[in-house]
Coordinates of C-alpha atoms and ligand atoms in Angstrom, one line a residue:
M1 CA 109.5 120.7 95.3
K2 CA 108.8 123.6 93.2
T3 CA 111.7 124.6 90.9
T4 CA 111.5 128.3 91.9
E5 CA 111.6 127.9 95.7
A6 CA 114.9 128.2 97.4
C7 CA 115.8 124.8 99.3
R8 CA 118.6 123.9 101.9
L9 CA 121.3 121.9 100.3
N10 CA 121.2 118.9 102.8
K11 CA 117.2 118.6 102.1
F12 CA 117.7 118.9 98.4
L13 CA 120.3 116.1 98.5
A14 CA 118.0 114.0 100.5
S15 CA 115.1 114.7 98.5
R16 CA 117.0 113.4 95.5
G17 CA 117.7 110.1 97.2
V18 CA 121.5 110.6 98.1
A19 CA 121.1 109.7 101.6
S20 CA 119.6 110.6 104.8
R21 CA 119.6 114.3 105.8
R22 CA 122.4 113.7 108.4
K23 CA 124.6 111.6 106.1
C24 CA 124.1 114.5 103.4
D25 CA 125.4 116.9 106.0
E26 CA 128.7 114.8 106.3
L27 CA 128.9 114.5 102.6
V28 CA 129.0 118.2 102.2
K29 CA 131.3 118.9 105.2
A30 CA 133.6 116.5 103.5
G31 CA 133.9 118.7 100.4
R32 CA 132.2 116.3 98.3
V33 CA 129.4 118.6 96.9
S34 CA 129.6 121.3 94.7
I35 CA 127.1 124.0 93.5
N36 CA 127.7 125.7 89.9
G37 CA 131.1 124.1 89.9
S38 CA 132.2 125.5 93.5
T39 CA 132.8 123.1 96.3
V40 CA 130.5 124.2 99.5
L41 CA 131.1 123.2 103.0
L42 CA 127.9 124.4 104.6
P43 CA 125.1 121.8 104.7
G44 CA 122.7 124.9 105.2
T45 CA 123.5 126.6 102.0
T46 CA 120.5 127.4 100.0
I47 CA 120.2 126.4 96.3
I48 CA 117.4 127.0 93.5
P49 CA 116.3 123.5 92.3
G50 CA 116.1 123.5 88.6
K51 CA 118.4 126.4 88.4
D52 CA 121.5 125.8 90.3
S53 CA 123.7 122.8 89.3
V54 CA 124.5 120.5 92.1
Q55 CA 127.1 117.7 91.8
L56 CA 128.3 114.9 94.2
D57 CA 131.7 113.8 93.6
G58 CA 132.1 115.7 90.3
A59 CA 129.1 114.0 88.8
P60 CA 125.6 115.4 88.3
L61 CA 122.8 113.8 90.7
A62 CA 120.5 111.0 89.6
E63 CA 117.0 111.9 88.5
P64 CA 114.6 112.0 91.5
P65 CA 113.3 108.7 92.5
V66 CA 109.6 108.1 92.3
T67 CA 108.1 108.7 95.7
R68 CA 106.4 105.6 97.0
Y69 CA 103.9 105.4 99.9
L70 CA 102.9 102.0 101.1
I71 CA 101.3 100.6 104.2
L72 CA 102.2 97.0 105.4
H73 CA 100.3 94.8 108.0
K74 CA 103.4 94.1 109.9
P75 CA 103.3 90.6 111.4
A76 CA 104.7 89.8 114.8
G77 CA 108.4 88.7 114.7
Y78 CA 109.6 91.0 112.1
I79 CA 112.0 94.0 113.0
V80 CA 111.4 97.4 112.0
S81 CA 114.7 98.2 110.7
A82 CA 116.5 98.1 107.3
A83 CA 118.8 95.3 108.6
D84 CA 119.2 93.2 111.6
A85 CA 122.6 92.2 113.1
R86 CA 121.1 89.1 114.7
G87 CA 119.7 87.9 111.4
R88 CA 115.9 88.3 112.2
P89 CA 113.5 89.0 109.3
T90 CA 113.1 92.8 108.6
V91 CA 109.9 94.5 107.5
L92 CA 111.5 95.6 104.3
E93 CA 111.7 92.0 103.2
L94 CA 108.1 92.1 102.8
V95 CA 108.1 94.7 100.2
P96 CA 109.2 94.8 96.7
A97 CA 112.9 95.3 96.2
A98 CA 112.0 96.8 93.0
F99 CA 110.6 99.9 94.6
G100 CA 114.3 100.9 95.6
R101 CA 115.4 102.5 98.9
L102 CA 112.5 102.7 101.3
F103 CA 112.3 103.2 104.9
P104 CA 109.6 102.5 107.8
V105 CA 108.0 105.4 109.5
G106 CA 108.4 105.2 113.2
R107 CA 108.8 101.9 115.0
L108 CA 106.7 99.1 116.2
D109 CA 108.1 96.5 118.7
L110 CA 109.3 93.2 117.3
D111 CA 105.9 91.5 118.7
T112 CA 103.6 94.5 117.6
E113 CA 101.4 93.9 114.5
G114 CA 99.5 96.1 112.3
L115 CA 99.9 99.3 110.2
L116 CA 103.3 100.4 109.4
I117 CA 103.8 103.3 106.8
I118 CA 106.9 102.6 104.5
T119 CA 108.0 105.3 102.0
N120 CA 111.0 107.2 100.6
D121 CA 109.5 110.5 101.3
G122 CA 111.9 111.7 103.8
D123 CA 109.9 115.2 104.5
L124 CA 106.7 113.3 105.3
A125 CA 108.3 110.6 107.3
H126 CA 110.0 113.4 109.4
G127 CA 106.8 115.3 109.8
L128 CA 104.9 112.1 110.8
M129 CA 107.3 111.2 113.4
H130 CA 107.9 114.5 115.1
P131 CA 106.6 114.6 118.5
S132 CA 105.5 118.3 117.9
R133 CA 102.9 117.1 115.2
G134 CA 101.1 114.8 117.5
V135 CA 99.6 112.5 114.7
E136 CA 97.0 110.1 116.3
K137 CA 98.3 106.4 116.5
R138 CA 95.4 103.8 117.2
Y139 CA 95.7 100.4 118.7
E140 CA 93.7 97.3 119.8
V141 CA 95.1 95.5 122.8
L142 CA 94.2 92.0 123.8
V143 CA 94.9 91.8 127.5
A144 CA 94.4 89.0 129.9
E145 CA 92.3 90.9 132.9
V146 CA 88.8 92.5 133.0
I147 CA 89.1 96.3 132.1
S148 CA 87.3 98.4 134.7
E149 CA 86.0 102.0 134.3
G150 CA 88.8 103.0 136.9
V151 CA 91.6 101.5 134.8
L152 CA 90.2 103.3 131.5
E153 CA 90.0 106.6 133.6
A154 CA 93.7 106.3 134.6
L155 CA 94.8 105.7 131.0
R156 CA 92.8 108.5 129.7
R157 CA 94.2 111.0 132.4
G158 CA 97.9 109.6 132.1
V159 CA 99.9 107.0 133.9
D160 CA 103.4 106.9 135.1
L161 CA 105.7 105.5 132.5
G162 CA 108.6 105.4 134.9
E163 CA 111.7 107.7 134.9
G164 CA 109.5 110.5 136.2
R165 CA 107.3 110.5 132.9
K166 CA 103.7 110.5 132.7
S167 CA 101.7 109.7 129.4
S168 CA 99.8 112.4 127.9
P169 CA 95.9 112.3 127.9
A170 CA 94.8 109.4 125.6
A171 CA 91.5 108.0 124.4
A172 CA 90.8 104.4 126.0
S173 CA 87.8 102.3 125.6
Y174 CA 86.6 98.8 126.4
A175 CA 85.6 96.8 123.2
G176 CA 84.3 93.8 124.8
P177 CA 85.7 90.2 125.5
A178 CA 88.0 88.6 122.8
G179 CA 90.3 85.6 122.2
G180 CA 90.0 84.5 125.7
G181 CA 90.7 87.8 127.1
H182 CA 89.5 91.4 126.8
L183 CA 90.0 93.8 124.1
L184 CA 91.0 97.5 124.8
R185 CA 91.1 100.3 122.3
I186 CA 93.8 103.2 122.9
A187 CA 94.4 106.3 120.7
L188 CA 97.6 108.2 121.4
R189 CA 99.3 111.3 120.0
E190 CA 102.7 110.4 121.4
G191 CA 104.9 107.8 120.6
R192 CA 107.4 106.9 123.3
K193 CA 109.2 103.5 123.2
R194 CA 107.0 100.5 124.2
Q195 CA 104.2 103.1 125.2
V196 CA 101.1 101.1 125.1
R197 CA 103.0 98.0 126.9
R198 CA 104.3 100.4 129.6
M199 CA 100.9 102.1 130.0
C200 CA 99.1 98.8 130.4
K201 CA 101.7 97.6 132.8
A202 CA 101.1 100.7 134.8
V203 CA 97.6 99.9 135.5
G204 CA 98.0 96.3 135.9
L205 CA 97.1 94.8 132.6
T206 CA 99.0 91.7 130.9
V207 CA 99.2 92.6 126.9
R208 CA 98.7 89.3 125.1
R209 CA 98.6 90.8 121.6
L210 CA 99.1 94.5 120.3
V211 CA 98.0 95.5 116.9
R212 CA 98.1 99.0 115.5
T213 CA 95.0 99.7 113.5
G214 CA 95.4 103.3 112.4
V215 CA 97.6 106.1 111.9
G216 CA 96.2 109.8 111.3
P217 CA 93.7 109.4 108.6
L218 CA 94.8 105.7 107.5
E219 CA 93.3 102.6 108.6
L220 CA 94.6 99.0 108.4
G221 CA 91.1 97.8 107.4
S222 CA 91.0 94.3 105.7
L223 CA 94.8 94.2 104.7
K224 CA 96.1 90.5 105.6
V225 CA 99.0 90.1 107.8
G226 CA 102.2 90.3 106.0
S227 CA 100.6 92.1 103.0
W228 CA 101.2 95.5 101.5
R229 CA 99.4 98.1 99.3
E230 CA 100.3 101.5 97.8
L231 CA 98.3 104.3 99.3
S232 CA 95.8 106.1 96.9
A233 CA 96.4 109.8 95.8
D234 CA 93.7 110.8 98.2
E235 CA 95.3 108.9 101.2
V236 CA 98.6 110.6 100.4
R237 CA 96.9 114.0 100.2
S238 CA 95.3 113.5 103.5
L239 CA 98.4 112.4 105.3
K240 CA 100.3 115.3 104.0
N241 CA 97.4 117.7 105.1
E242 CA 97.4 116.0 108.5
V243 CA 101.0 116.9 109.0
A244 CA 100.6 120.5 107.5
A245 CA 97.4 121.0 109.8
E246 CA 99.3 120.1 113.0
R247 CA 102.1 122.4 112.0
T248 CA 99.6 125.3 111.6
S249 CA 97.6 124.7 114.7
E250 CA 101.2 124.4 116.6
A251 CA 102.4 127.7 115.1
E252 CA 98.9 129.4 116.1
S253 CA 99.0 128.0 119.7
S254 CA 102.7 129.4 120.0
R255 CA 101.7 132.9 119.2
Ligands
URA1 N1 103.3 101.0 121.9 C1 104.1 99.7 122.2 O1 104.1 99.4 123.4 N2 104.6 99.1 121.3 C2 104.6 99.4 119.9 O2 105.1 98.8 119.0 C3 103.7 100.5 119.6 C4 103.2 101.3 120.5

């Protein structure tokens, strides 16, 4: 964030690690935030970071946290959540607590494995998850049945997901026999709940294993199950470019 650029108060508070943007809205509305000594009640108020003095409960904000960008090879059986009421293991237990408050970007089902981005960069997470960004997610699906060209065509065109919804056009290819079944590769630019599983069900395929192998410019590669690594500066740059590029093309197409 440049110090001279005006910024909405809720976004600024979230960027300083106070809480999520929504929670920051509540803090402002509750009268707990002041700008240059005066209490403000509107979360959309703009401030100039570095110039305006923002306080929470009468105290200056902590220094901004170091931004962290990790990918984890999520194992099956781990829940994508910060905590689980049923006591199941969470993905955040697999990354160092010393990194501070991090959160997973998007969701993978309990039984899904593969690439999960974990970060404390709320803006990037927001951009990556936003449906309008259409960031590509790639999956390998081990299914029990033989995969015909007709099934691939149906998956590419879009299938009925129930509740009157159809999946958007996707890439789908057959990668050969594997693990006593057949391997399907699917790439989607949307992320509805249990989408790959629902698409497979719609065309009569039984999913035995589902692994996310890529998100936008990132690949799972040889990262071992249950392991994590920090993204390189180049990877973070391409991820940010991807979100920005999607934003630009969206703006162009709406003209
Ligand atoms: N599609 C699914 O069905 N499950 C996931 O976890 C991700 C995509």
